[in-house]
Tab-separated table of C-alpha atoms in Angstrom:
chain	number	residue	atom	x	y	z
A	1	UNK	CA	2.448	34.586	-22.460
A	2	UNK	CA	6.281	33.545	-21.730
A	3	UNK	CA	5.230	29.913	-22.756
A	4	UNK	CA	3.633	31.245	-26.158
A	5	UNK	CA	6.487	33.556	-26.909
A	6	UNK	CA	9.126	30.966	-26.135
A	7	UNK	CA	7.196	28.559	-28.289
A	8	UNK	CA	7.065	30.948	-30.989
A	9	UNK	CA	10.891	31.515	-30.832
A	10	UNK	CA	11.324	27.814	-30.960
A	11	UNK	CA	8.941	27.317	-34.064
A	12	UNK	CA	10.933	30.085	-35.682
A	13	UNK	CA	14.035	28.116	-35.289
A	14	UNK	CA	12.532	24.729	-35.996
A	15	UNK	CA	10.773	25.749	-39.136
A	16	UNK	CA	13.851	26.852	-40.927
A	17	UNK	CA	14.202	24.865	-44.127
A	18	UNK	CA	17.576	23.482	-42.763
A	19	UNK	CA	16.233	22.470	-39.476
A	20	UNK	CA	13.162	20.741	-41.066
A	21	UNK	CA	15.270	18.763	-43.272
A	22	UNK	CA	17.414	17.565	-40.320
A	23	UNK	CA	14.322	16.478	-38.550
A	24	UNK	CA	12.832	14.556	-41.388
A	25	UNK	CA	16.251	12.956	-42.050
A	26	UNK	CA	16.336	12.014	-38.277
A	27	UNK	CA	12.953	10.712	-38.282
A	28	UNK	CA	13.472	8.584	-41.287
A	29	UNK	CA	16.989	7.337	-40.167
A	30	UNK	CA	15.434	6.740	-36.512
A	31	UNK	CA	12.571	4.585	-37.824
A	32	UNK	CA	14.902	2.307	-39.621
A	33	UNK	CA	17.205	1.973	-36.636
A	34	UNK	CA	14.133	1.146	-34.282
A	35	UNK	CA	12.797	-1.300	-37.015
A	36	UNK	CA	15.978	-3.316	-37.097
A	37	UNK	CA	15.952	-5.700	-34.329
A	38	UNK	CA	18.691	-5.388	-31.797
A	39	UNK	CA	19.843	-1.887	-32.564
A	40	UNK	CA	17.272	0.177	-30.584
A	41	UNK	CA	17.415	3.973	-29.879
A	42	UNK	CA	20.475	3.853	-27.627
A	43	UNK	CA	22.764	2.040	-30.208
A	44	UNK	CA	21.346	4.290	-32.956
A	45	UNK	CA	21.781	7.403	-31.343
A	46	UNK	CA	25.369	6.459	-30.166
A	47	UNK	CA	26.359	5.422	-33.798
A	48	UNK	CA	25.092	8.665	-35.315
A	49	UNK	CA	26.504	11.140	-32.811
A	50	UNK	CA	29.969	11.376	-34.398
A	51	UNK	CA	28.237	12.204	-37.695
A	52	UNK	CA	26.920	15.409	-36.051
A	53	UNK	CA	30.479	16.391	-35.586
A	54	UNK	CA	31.746	15.316	-38.779
A	55	UNK	CA	29.007	17.639	-40.561
A	56	UNK	CA	29.807	20.533	-38.241
A	57	UNK	CA	26.286	20.956	-37.164
A	58	UNK	CA	25.585	23.686	-34.353
A	59	UNK	CA	24.283	22.785	-31.036
A	60	UNK	CA	20.690	23.167	-31.895
A	61	UNK	CA	20.802	21.406	-35.380
A	62	UNK	CA	22.786	18.466	-33.617
A	63	UNK	CA	19.941	18.258	-31.039
A	64	UNK	CA	17.198	18.361	-33.286
A	65	UNK	CA	18.745	15.676	-35.568
A	66	UNK	CA	19.394	13.358	-32.627
A	67	UNK	CA	16.191	13.970	-30.896
A	68	UNK	CA	14.383	13.142	-34.270
A	69	UNK	CA	16.476	9.695	-34.492
A	70	UNK	CA	15.367	9.054	-30.790
A	71	UNK	CA	11.630	9.641	-31.544
A	72	UNK	CA	11.970	7.868	-34.670
A	73	UNK	CA	13.419	4.732	-33.217
A	74	UNK	CA	10.699	4.822	-30.641
A	75	UNK	CA	8.077	4.495	-33.604
A	76	UNK	CA	10.118	2.024	-35.532
A	77	UNK	CA	10.454	-0.513	-32.747
A	78	UNK	CA	6.845	-1.540	-33.128
A	79	UNK	CA	7.248	-2.824	-36.700
A	80	UNK	CA	9.495	-5.958	-36.016
A	81	UNK	CA	7.366	-6.478	-32.961
A	82	UNK	CA	4.282	-6.780	-34.780
A	83	UNK	CA	5.438	-8.469	-37.788
A	84	UNK	CA	8.232	-10.698	-36.643
A	85	UNK	CA	7.463	-10.992	-33.109
A	86	UNK	CA	11.020	-9.641	-32.186
A	87	UNK	CA	11.147	-6.404	-30.468
A	88	UNK	CA	13.086	-3.750	-32.363
A	89	UNK	CA	14.140	-2.616	-28.962
A	90	UNK	CA	13.017	-3.365	-25.525
A	91	UNK	CA	10.419	-0.980	-24.680
A	92	UNK	CA	8.517	-2.293	-27.748
A	93	UNK	CA	8.698	-5.829	-25.915
A	94	UNK	CA	5.142	-5.401	-24.610
A	95	UNK	CA	3.777	-4.652	-28.112
A	96	UNK	CA	4.457	-8.173	-29.275
A	97	UNK	CA	2.038	-9.586	-26.844
A	98	UNK	CA	-0.960	-8.438	-28.710
A	99	UNK	CA	0.671	-7.029	-32.008
A	100	UNK	CA	1.998	-10.300	-33.155
A	101	UNK	CA	-1.333	-12.350	-32.663
A	102	UNK	CA	-3.273	-9.586	-34.458
A	103	UNK	CA	-0.765	-9.865	-37.382
A	104	UNK	CA	-1.040	-13.541	-37.299
A	105	UNK	CA	-4.858	-13.247	-37.518
A	106	UNK	CA	-4.463	-11.183	-40.979
A	107	UNK	CA	-4.590	-7.715	-39.507
A	108	UNK	CA	-0.911	-6.673	-39.592
A	109	UNK	CA	-1.638	-3.564	-41.569
A	110	UNK	CA	-4.125	-2.491	-38.935
A	111	UNK	CA	-1.847	-3.220	-36.108
A	112	UNK	CA	0.949	-1.039	-37.761
A	113	UNK	CA	-1.226	1.796	-38.301
A	114	UNK	CA	-3.128	1.632	-34.750
A	115	UNK	CA	0.317	1.467	-33.095
A	116	UNK	CA	1.514	4.239	-35.214
A	117	UNK	CA	-1.233	6.424	-34.064
A	118	UNK	CA	-0.824	5.428	-30.433
A	119	UNK	CA	2.859	6.398	-30.846
A	120	UNK	CA	1.728	9.921	-32.026
A	121	UNK	CA	-0.668	10.481	-29.120
A	122	UNK	CA	1.811	9.468	-26.508
A	123	UNK	CA	4.709	11.341	-28.095
A	124	UNK	CA	2.578	14.446	-28.767
A	125	UNK	CA	1.322	14.460	-25.110
A	126	UNK	CA	4.697	14.030	-23.646
A	127	UNK	CA	6.126	16.881	-25.634
A	128	UNK	CA	3.356	19.072	-24.366
A	129	UNK	CA	4.076	17.788	-20.797
A	130	UNK	CA	7.801	18.541	-21.352
A	131	UNK	CA	6.753	22.080	-22.342
A	132	UNK	CA	4.690	22.726	-19.349
A	133	UNK	CA	6.338	20.935	-16.776
A	134	UNK	CA	10.175	21.433	-17.524
A	135	UNK	CA	10.321	25.026	-16.760
A	136	UNK	CA	8.562	24.674	-13.474
A	137	UNK	CA	10.951	21.789	-12.592
A	138	UNK	CA	13.844	24.005	-13.585
A	139	UNK	CA	12.692	26.653	-11.060
A	140	UNK	CA	12.415	24.130	-8.425
A	141	UNK	CA	15.806	22.727	-9.057
A	142	UNK	CA	17.258	26.252	-8.124
A	143	UNK	CA	16.867	25.211	-4.352
A	144	UNK	CA	18.762	22.047	-4.653
A	145	UNK	CA	22.361	21.979	-2.929
A	146	UNK	CA	25.156	19.392	-3.060
A	147	UNK	CA	23.364	17.031	-0.723
A	148	UNK	CA	20.209	17.096	-2.989
A	149	UNK	CA	22.076	16.818	-6.161
A	150	UNK	CA	24.148	13.652	-4.590
A	151	UNK	CA	20.825	11.968	-3.725
A	152	UNK	CA	19.629	12.698	-7.009
A	153	UNK	CA	22.417	11.064	-8.808
A	154	UNK	CA	22.088	8.246	-6.484
A	155	UNK	CA	18.502	7.877	-7.491
A	156	UNK	CA	19.468	7.779	-11.184
A	157	UNK	CA	21.890	4.934	-10.755
A	158	UNK	CA	19.528	2.956	-8.532
A	159	UNK	CA	16.335	3.360	-10.892
A	160	UNK	CA	18.248	2.800	-14.032
A	161	UNK	CA	20.443	0.140	-12.585
A	162	UNK	CA	17.472	-1.709	-10.960
A	163	UNK	CA	15.679	-1.782	-14.335
A	164	UNK	CA	18.569	-2.483	-16.478
A	165	UNK	CA	19.321	-6.125	-15.453
A	166	UNK	CA	17.751	-9.109	-14.028
A	167	UNK	CA	20.324	-8.990	-11.254
A	168	UNK	CA	20.389	-5.963	-8.893
A	169	UNK	CA	24.247	-7.159	-8.011
A	170	UNK	CA	25.137	-6.984	-11.803
A	171	UNK	CA	23.590	-3.588	-12.093
A	172	UNK	CA	25.773	-2.327	-9.248
A	173	UNK	CA	28.726	-3.756	-10.654
A	174	UNK	CA	28.199	-1.973	-13.827
A	175	UNK	CA	27.510	1.252	-12.083
A	176	UNK	CA	30.694	0.822	-10.073
A	177	UNK	CA	32.781	0.096	-13.483
A	178	UNK	CA	31.396	3.438	-14.770
A	179	UNK	CA	32.073	5.341	-11.541
A	180	UNK	CA	35.661	3.962	-11.365
A	181	UNK	CA	36.266	4.984	-15.286
A	182	UNK	CA	35.058	8.362	-14.445
A	183	UNK	CA	37.795	8.750	-11.991
A	184	UNK	CA	40.616	8.530	-14.679
A	185	UNK	CA	42.455	11.707	-15.322
A	186	UNK	CA	43.485	14.937	-13.283
A	187	UNK	CA	41.408	15.254	-10.185
A	188	UNK	CA	39.425	18.440	-9.904
A	189	UNK	CA	39.894	18.315	-6.263
A	190	UNK	CA	43.389	17.844	-5.779
A	191	UNK	CA	44.537	18.659	-9.381
A	192	UNK	CA	46.598	15.341	-9.369
A	193	UNK	CA	46.575	12.741	-12.003
A	194	UNK	CA	44.654	9.367	-11.105
A	195	UNK	CA	44.846	6.018	-12.727
A	196	UNK	CA	46.438	7.470	-15.818
A	197	UNK	CA	49.510	5.141	-15.784
A	198	UNK	CA	51.393	8.244	-17.204
A	199	UNK	CA	49.587	8.051	-20.497
A	200	UNK	CA	49.232	11.699	-21.541
A	201	UNK	CA	46.183	10.906	-23.830
A	202	UNK	CA	43.965	10.233	-20.848
A	203	UNK	CA	45.075	13.089	-18.349
A	204	UNK	CA	41.687	14.828	-19.335
A	205	UNK	CA	39.834	11.689	-18.586
A	206	UNK	CA	38.100	9.375	-20.774
A	207	UNK	CA	36.032	10.936	-23.448
A	208	UNK	CA	32.557	9.632	-22.932
A	209	UNK	CA	31.500	9.740	-26.592
A	210	UNK	CA	34.594	7.127	-27.359
A	211	UNK	CA	33.180	5.024	-24.523
A	212	UNK	CA	29.378	5.076	-25.764
A	213	UNK	CA	30.414	4.359	-29.293
A	214	UNK	CA	32.694	1.576	-28.228
A	215	UNK	CA	30.157	0.147	-25.685
A	216	UNK	CA	27.029	0.283	-27.847
A	217	UNK	CA	28.236	0.395	-31.749
A	218	UNK	CA	31.506	-1.519	-31.668
A	219	UNK	CA	30.158	-4.305	-29.186
A	220	UNK	CA	27.142	-4.592	-31.516
A	221	UNK	CA	29.663	-5.211	-34.432
A	222	UNK	CA	31.338	-8.008	-32.614
A	223	UNK	CA	27.975	-9.704	-32.040
A	224	UNK	CA	27.231	-9.287	-35.770
A	225	UNK	CA	30.400	-10.908	-36.649
A	226	UNK	CA	29.958	-13.836	-33.988
A	227	UNK	CA	26.302	-14.528	-35.324
A	228	UNK	CA	27.600	-14.666	-39.089
A	229	UNK	CA	24.365	-12.876	-40.190
A	230	UNK	CA	22.211	-15.964	-38.519
A	231	UNK	CA	19.696	-13.448	-36.979
A	232	UNK	CA	19.002	-11.627	-40.297
A	233	UNK	CA	15.182	-11.256	-40.280
A	234	UNK	CA	13.363	-12.799	-43.354
A	235	UNK	CA	9.870	-13.721	-44.598
A	236	UNK	CA	8.147	-10.379	-43.751
A	237	UNK	CA	4.855	-10.315	-45.673
A	238	UNK	CA	2.423	-7.287	-45.422
A	239	UNK	CA	-0.974	-6.948	-47.325
A	240	UNK	CA	-2.840	-3.825	-47.997
A	241	UNK	CA	-2.841	-1.161	-45.156
A	242	UNK	CA	-5.888	0.771	-44.255
A	243	UNK	CA	-6.828	2.921	-41.344
A	244	UNK	CA	-8.775	1.251	-38.577
A	245	UNK	CA	-10.879	3.939	-37.543
A	246	UNK	CA	-13.016	1.688	-35.414
A	247	UNK	CA	-10.022	0.498	-33.267
A	248	UNK	CA	-8.734	4.099	-33.031
A	249	UNK	CA	-11.827	5.278	-31.704
A	250	UNK	CA	-12.237	2.402	-29.414
A	251	UNK	CA	-8.730	2.834	-27.891
A	252	UNK	CA	-8.932	6.674	-27.500
A	253	UNK	CA	-9.059	6.513	-23.744
A	254	UNK	CA	-6.506	3.866	-23.581
A	255	UNK	CA	-4.211	6.094	-25.392
A	256	UNK	CA	-4.863	8.947	-23.117
A	257	UNK	CA	-4.420	7.077	-19.815
A	258	UNK	CA	-1.338	5.145	-21.264
A	259	UNK	CA	0.217	8.369	-22.221
A	260	UNK	CA	-0.035	9.808	-18.728
A	261	UNK	CA	1.348	6.496	-17.068
A	262	UNK	CA	4.159	6.553	-19.481
A	263	UNK	CA	5.045	10.010	-18.957
A	264	UNK	CA	5.253	9.845	-15.352
A	265	UNK	CA	7.399	6.705	-15.637
A	266	UNK	CA	9.717	8.675	-18.065
A	267	UNK	CA	10.156	11.574	-15.555
A	268	UNK	CA	11.591	9.323	-13.028
A	269	UNK	CA	15.474	9.538	-13.342
A	270	UNK	CA	16.592	6.296	-14.869
A	271	UNK	CA	13.270	4.543	-15.320
A	272	UNK	CA	12.886	4.729	-19.017
A	273	UNK	CA	10.469	3.779	-21.664
A	274	UNK	CA	10.563	0.010	-20.993
A	275	UNK	CA	8.754	0.817	-17.549
A	276	UNK	CA	6.355	3.195	-19.159
A	277	UNK	CA	5.413	0.544	-21.736
A	278	UNK	CA	5.086	-2.102	-19.142
A	279	UNK	CA	2.916	0.005	-16.549
A	280	UNK	CA	0.686	1.284	-19.445
A	281	UNK	CA	0.092	-2.239	-20.642
A	282	UNK	CA	-0.415	-3.843	-17.062
A	283	UNK	CA	-2.845	-0.921	-16.089
A	284	UNK	CA	-4.925	-1.445	-19.204
A	285	UNK	CA	-4.992	-5.116	-18.560
A	286	UNK	CA	-6.172	-4.628	-14.982
A	287	UNK	CA	-8.951	-2.170	-16.020
A	288	UNK	CA	-10.088	-4.603	-18.722
A	289	UNK	CA	-10.156	-7.636	-16.466
A	290	UNK	CA	-10.327	-11.212	-17.770
A	291	UNK	CA	-12.846	-10.433	-20.336
A	292	UNK	CA	-10.496	-8.008	-22.030
A	293	UNK	CA	-8.717	-10.650	-24.011
A	294	UNK	CA	-5.243	-9.179	-23.540
A	295	UNK	CA	-2.640	-11.483	-25.024
A	296	UNK	CA	-4.888	-12.519	-27.960
A	297	UNK	CA	-4.428	-9.695	-30.169
A	298	UNK	CA	-6.795	-6.916	-28.980
A	299	UNK	CA	-6.320	-3.333	-30.110
A	300	UNK	CA	-5.884	-1.991	-26.490
A	301	UNK	CA	-3.021	-4.200	-25.964
A	302	UNK	CA	-1.194	-2.563	-28.903
A	303	UNK	CA	-2.396	1.103	-28.290
A	304	UNK	CA	-1.465	0.959	-24.365
A	305	UNK	CA	2.311	-0.180	-24.684
A	306	UNK	CA	2.973	2.013	-27.742
A	307	UNK	CA	1.320	5.186	-26.199
A	308	UNK	CA	3.053	4.396	-22.970
A	309	UNK	CA	6.819	3.959	-24.264
A	310	UNK	CA	6.630	7.042	-26.560
A	311	UNK	CA	5.280	9.100	-23.647
A	312	UNK	CA	8.143	7.868	-21.375
A	313	UNK	CA	10.543	8.926	-24.168
A	314	UNK	CA	9.331	12.572	-24.096
A	315	UNK	CA	9.132	12.427	-20.195
A	316	UNK	CA	12.803	11.261	-20.046
A	317	UNK	CA	13.862	14.495	-21.401
A	318	UNK	CA	12.573	16.441	-18.443
A	319	UNK	CA	15.153	15.560	-15.951
A	320	UNK	CA	17.813	15.535	-18.447
A	321	UNK	CA	17.124	19.220	-19.381
A	322	UNK	CA	16.046	20.526	-16.066
A	323	UNK	CA	18.517	18.639	-13.756
A	324	UNK	CA	21.346	17.064	-15.787
A	325	UNK	CA	20.188	13.527	-14.924
A	326	UNK	CA	19.207	11.228	-17.772
A	327	UNK	CA	15.642	9.675	-17.554
A	328	UNK	CA	16.683	6.755	-19.768
A	329	UNK	CA	19.510	5.035	-21.517
A	330	UNK	CA	19.064	6.916	-24.725
A	331	UNK	CA	18.973	10.367	-22.856
A	332	UNK	CA	22.133	9.368	-21.274
A	333	UNK	CA	23.674	9.186	-24.549
A	334	UNK	CA	22.106	12.572	-25.701
A	335	UNK	CA	23.247	14.040	-22.190
A	336	UNK	CA	26.734	13.034	-23.558
A	337	UNK	CA	26.081	15.066	-26.692
A	338	UNK	CA	25.023	18.094	-24.857
A	339	UNK	CA	28.058	18.066	-22.643
A	340	UNK	CA	30.308	17.757	-25.735
A	341	UNK	CA	28.524	20.772	-27.359
A	342	UNK	CA	29.498	22.776	-24.139
A	343	UNK	CA	25.802	23.048	-23.105
A	344	UNK	CA	25.443	22.380	-19.450
A	345	UNK	CA	22.038	20.853	-18.770
A	346	UNK	CA	20.246	21.987	-15.476
A	347	UNK	CA	17.953	24.889	-14.297
A	348	UNK	CA	19.988	27.551	-15.819
A	349	UNK	CA	19.760	26.056	-19.485
A	350	UNK	CA	16.269	27.683	-19.648
A	351	UNK	CA	17.468	31.056	-19.075
A	352	UNK	CA	20.994	31.040	-20.433
A	353	UNK	CA	20.132	29.174	-23.840
A	354	UNK	CA	16.382	29.340	-24.468
A	355	UNK	CA	16.893	29.027	-28.339
A	356	UNK	CA	18.435	25.681	-27.734
A	357	UNK	CA	15.622	24.274	-25.368
A	358	UNK	CA	12.709	25.814	-27.264
A	359	UNK	CA	13.962	25.015	-30.746
A	360	UNK	CA	14.161	21.365	-29.424
A	361	UNK	CA	10.768	21.351	-28.210
A	362	UNK	CA	9.213	22.866	-31.103
A	363	UNK	CA	11.291	20.352	-33.482
A	364	UNK	CA	9.814	17.423	-31.213
A	365	UNK	CA	6.353	18.697	-32.107
A	366	UNK	CA	7.197	18.853	-35.664
A	367	UNK	CA	8.882	15.568	-35.883
A	368	UNK	CA	6.017	13.859	-34.058
A	369	UNK	CA	3.755	15.017	-37.126
A	370	UNK	CA	6.372	13.918	-39.728
A	371	UNK	CA	6.558	10.582	-37.999
A	372	UNK	CA	2.931	10.057	-38.333
A	373	UNK	CA	2.846	10.986	-41.914
A	374	UNK	CA	5.661	9.037	-42.496
A	375	UNK	CA	4.756	5.776	-40.707
A	376	UNK	CA	1.347	5.274	-42.145
A	377	UNK	CA	1.606	5.518	-45.914
A	378	UNK	CA	5.459	4.520	-45.883
A	379	UNK	CA	5.195	1.544	-43.714
A	380	UNK	CA	5.931	-1.000	-46.429
A	381	UNK	CA	9.111	0.789	-47.169
A	382	UNK	CA	10.309	0.335	-43.519
A	383	UNK	CA	9.148	-3.412	-43.707
A	384	UNK	CA	11.490	-3.695	-46.646
A	385	UNK	CA	14.301	-2.376	-44.904
A	386	UNK	CA	13.857	-5.124	-42.180
A	387	UNK	CA	15.367	-7.310	-44.655
A	388	UNK	CA	18.563	-5.535	-44.890
A	389	UNK	CA	21.341	-8.247	-44.459
A	390	UNK	CA	23.930	-7.820	-41.801
A	391	UNK	CA	26.623	-8.057	-44.490
A	392	UNK	CA	25.386	-4.654	-45.718
A	393	UNK	CA	24.570	-2.941	-42.406
A	394	UNK	CA	27.860	-3.889	-40.619
A	395	UNK	CA	30.447	-2.189	-42.992
A	396	UNK	CA	28.127	1.028	-42.656
A	397	UNK	CA	28.012	0.854	-39.044
A	398	UNK	CA	31.690	0.275	-38.771
A	399	UNK	CA	32.770	3.157	-41.038
A	400	UNK	CA	30.359	5.760	-39.367
A	401	UNK	CA	31.954	4.885	-35.982
A	402	UNK	CA	35.603	4.998	-36.915
A	403	UNK	CA	35.312	7.984	-39.223
A	404	UNK	CA	33.170	9.857	-36.633
A	405	UNK	CA	35.436	9.215	-33.597
A	406	UNK	CA	38.625	10.065	-35.543
A	407	UNK	CA	37.171	13.388	-36.910
A	408	UNK	CA	36.333	14.438	-33.117
A	409	UNK	CA	39.994	14.357	-32.042
A	410	UNK	CA	42.271	13.144	-35.126
A	411	UNK	CA	43.664	10.790	-32.545
A	412	UNK	CA	44.729	7.261	-33.368
A	413	UNK	CA	44.692	6.416	-29.498
A	414	UNK	CA	40.888	7.260	-29.349
A	415	UNK	CA	40.301	4.510	-31.921
A	416	UNK	CA	42.218	2.107	-29.986
A	417	UNK	CA	40.294	3.143	-26.841
A	418	UNK	CA	37.087	2.976	-28.753
A	419	UNK	CA	37.811	-0.595	-29.739
A	420	UNK	CA	38.770	-1.421	-26.202
A	421	UNK	CA	35.543	-0.330	-24.812
A	422	UNK	CA	33.817	-2.355	-27.507
A	423	UNK	CA	35.613	-5.521	-26.197
A	424	UNK	CA	34.502	-4.457	-22.683
A	425	UNK	CA	30.813	-3.939	-23.720
A	426	UNK	CA	31.113	-7.575	-25.637
A	427	UNK	CA	32.391	-9.027	-22.309
A	428	UNK	CA	29.851	-7.261	-20.167
A	429	UNK	CA	26.871	-8.296	-22.379
A	430	UNK	CA	28.209	-11.925	-22.461
A	431	UNK	CA	28.215	-11.842	-18.844
A	432	UNK	CA	24.586	-10.354	-18.820
A	433	UNK	CA	25.904	-7.109	-17.102
A	434	UNK	CA	24.035	-4.028	-18.512
A	435	UNK	CA	26.237	-1.481	-20.241
A	436	UNK	CA	23.720	1.728	-19.540
A	437	UNK	CA	24.773	2.028	-15.919
A	438	UNK	CA	28.559	2.086	-17.119
A	439	UNK	CA	27.808	4.942	-19.394
A	440	UNK	CA	25.822	6.564	-16.636
A	441	UNK	CA	28.614	6.294	-14.282
A	442	UNK	CA	31.116	7.763	-16.804
A	443	UNK	CA	28.692	10.698	-17.451
A	444	UNK	CA	27.614	11.333	-13.949
A	445	UNK	CA	30.620	10.129	-11.914
A	446	UNK	CA	32.339	13.521	-11.920
A	447	UNK	CA	29.470	15.576	-11.058
A	448	UNK	CA	28.527	13.308	-8.205
A	449	UNK	CA	31.949	13.102	-6.850
A	450	UNK	CA	31.974	17.242	-6.908
A	451	UNK	CA	28.495	17.133	-5.170
A	452	UNK	CA	29.898	14.888	-2.407
A	453	UNK	CA	33.051	16.949	-1.814
A	454	UNK	CA	31.096	20.079	-1.598
A	455	UNK	CA	28.600	18.579	0.796
A	456	UNK	CA	31.582	17.465	2.976
A	457	UNK	CA	33.321	20.841	2.653
A	458	UNK	CA	30.069	22.582	3.709
A	459	UNK	CA	29.353	20.393	6.595
A	460	UNK	CA	32.926	20.097	7.938
A	461	UNK	CA	33.045	16.560	7.079
A	462	UNK	CA	29.773	15.423	8.656
A	463	UNK	CA	28.125	12.746	6.452
A	464	UNK	CA	24.715	13.243	8.160
A	465	UNK	CA	24.596	16.432	5.995
A	466	UNK	CA	23.663	14.023	3.069
A	467	UNK	CA	20.133	13.711	4.712
A	468	UNK	CA	19.712	17.172	5.966
A	469	UNK	CA	16.640	18.257	3.893
A	470	UNK	CA	13.283	16.731	3.247
A	471	UNK	CA	14.007	16.763	-0.520
A	472	UNK	CA	17.378	14.687	-0.012
A	473	UNK	CA	15.501	12.344	2.349
A	474	UNK	CA	12.719	11.956	-0.186
A	475	UNK	CA	15.386	11.234	-2.907
A	476	UNK	CA	17.190	8.607	-0.655
A	477	UNK	CA	13.975	6.768	-0.112
A	478	UNK	CA	13.072	6.760	-3.676
A	479	UNK	CA	16.427	5.595	-4.710
A	480	UNK	CA	16.057	2.581	-2.362
A	481	UNK	CA	12.451	1.787	-3.702
A	482	UNK	CA	13.768	2.376	-7.248
A	483	UNK	CA	16.620	-0.319	-6.708
A	484	UNK	CA	14.444	-2.869	-4.820
A	485	UNK	CA	11.065	-2.468	-6.676
A	486	UNK	CA	12.152	-3.962	-9.947
A	487	UNK	CA	12.759	-7.529	-8.189
A	488	UNK	CA	8.792	-7.630	-7.401
A	489	UNK	CA	7.974	-6.049	-10.762
A	490	UNK	CA	9.634	-9.076	-12.560
A	491	UNK	CA	7.584	-11.414	-10.539
A	492	UNK	CA	4.561	-9.806	-11.656
A	493	UNK	CA	5.663	-9.815	-15.313
A	494	UNK	CA	7.067	-13.371	-15.027
A	495	UNK	CA	9.278	-12.793	-17.767
A	496	UNK	CA	12.359	-11.057	-16.766
A	497	UNK	CA	13.791	-8.539	-19.039
A	498	UNK	CA	16.846	-6.260	-19.724
A	499	UNK	CA	16.160	-2.615	-20.153
A	500	UNK	CA	18.435	-0.534	-22.393
A	501	UNK	CA	16.408	2.642	-22.783
């Protein structure tokens, strides 16, 4: 009964005209961001976070808007994958394998509608899973002590770092950079300034929103400038779209299986939607066998990754809300939003601020329906937007980033710091060092340090305390597996990929 009463409370919040309007706007913007090659959900949410503060949105409204952008971007990523053979984001990479061949065969409209339905099924089932599983996991999290939390943070770094780069050493370097930046400012343990250089602006530490916008949005602007718009997509052509009922019916079990696989992948701290998409595709390919025709434009090859990556996106919200550990790169950005709004993710979130959690869950359900209704009849509009030249897009992104960050603190120093992080993000990407672990380090570094300090205090400096429970041992084992396993997965895939979500 608690579930239904909580859900009723969530719908009472989500169905207000104002919140509903934010969900629709977020879905529309998210789909556009997802459709534009290169931006992706992490960049999109990072760019738009300052807007929520500029508009003065409360916590629930800001979360509804940003998660709608997140879900919308996951939907939109498939459009350029199918029509241009260019993934809008990396979780949509697997969709190109069968989506583009189907489009080349003259069935682009069928592929887009089928992928939209698969995205709907995956996201819907994941939201239901979030609704059922998150409260249970939140209760389990009450037994976590400092050693378990330290191991959990380590697991997040290992899994996200392991999947975020083609080179484990580079992922580890990125994590260390983030952890190092998190130590800047006054230490919570000794109350002494660390690595501030006497600069009063950073005595409170580095604002993670400044770092996120710099590393994602400003670095992206530098790449736009470098490319001189050469990567502007052109030549999109889409004929009349119809609903391929036969394909949808034949792929119903594929959608259900892939949603389950994707949701489980999303729950793993740091694993993200790319892993969900990959595992769902490979599972269906193994079931179909050599006669399945995967890679030639089959319907199951489109339904599986789309259901998988959208289910993983919903699953990634579970560890973020219940444990305060992001399940993907985009949820790392959303975690920063929560912390800026003075919302502390974790087991107490469900009891202390139920209106935030259940309003968010209800909004996700509504946003998913909005996205399905939006993506089938309006797909031609989104295809037109694919042709927006960078010369128009670039000034808009720049303006939103600068105005948004300045509106947060009114500090010119933060603008300089943001540009500095943009340069850092540009250099790191040039060196093929992933930026998501840097963000994760900045976000979780302080909590990880506190967990380690409390563990050492409780054990009187005995480091074996970090392995003192079955839960912590299990998390350490999972962390090692999560860091090593991607090396073998890449060999199976035979096409190394970086993961940003």
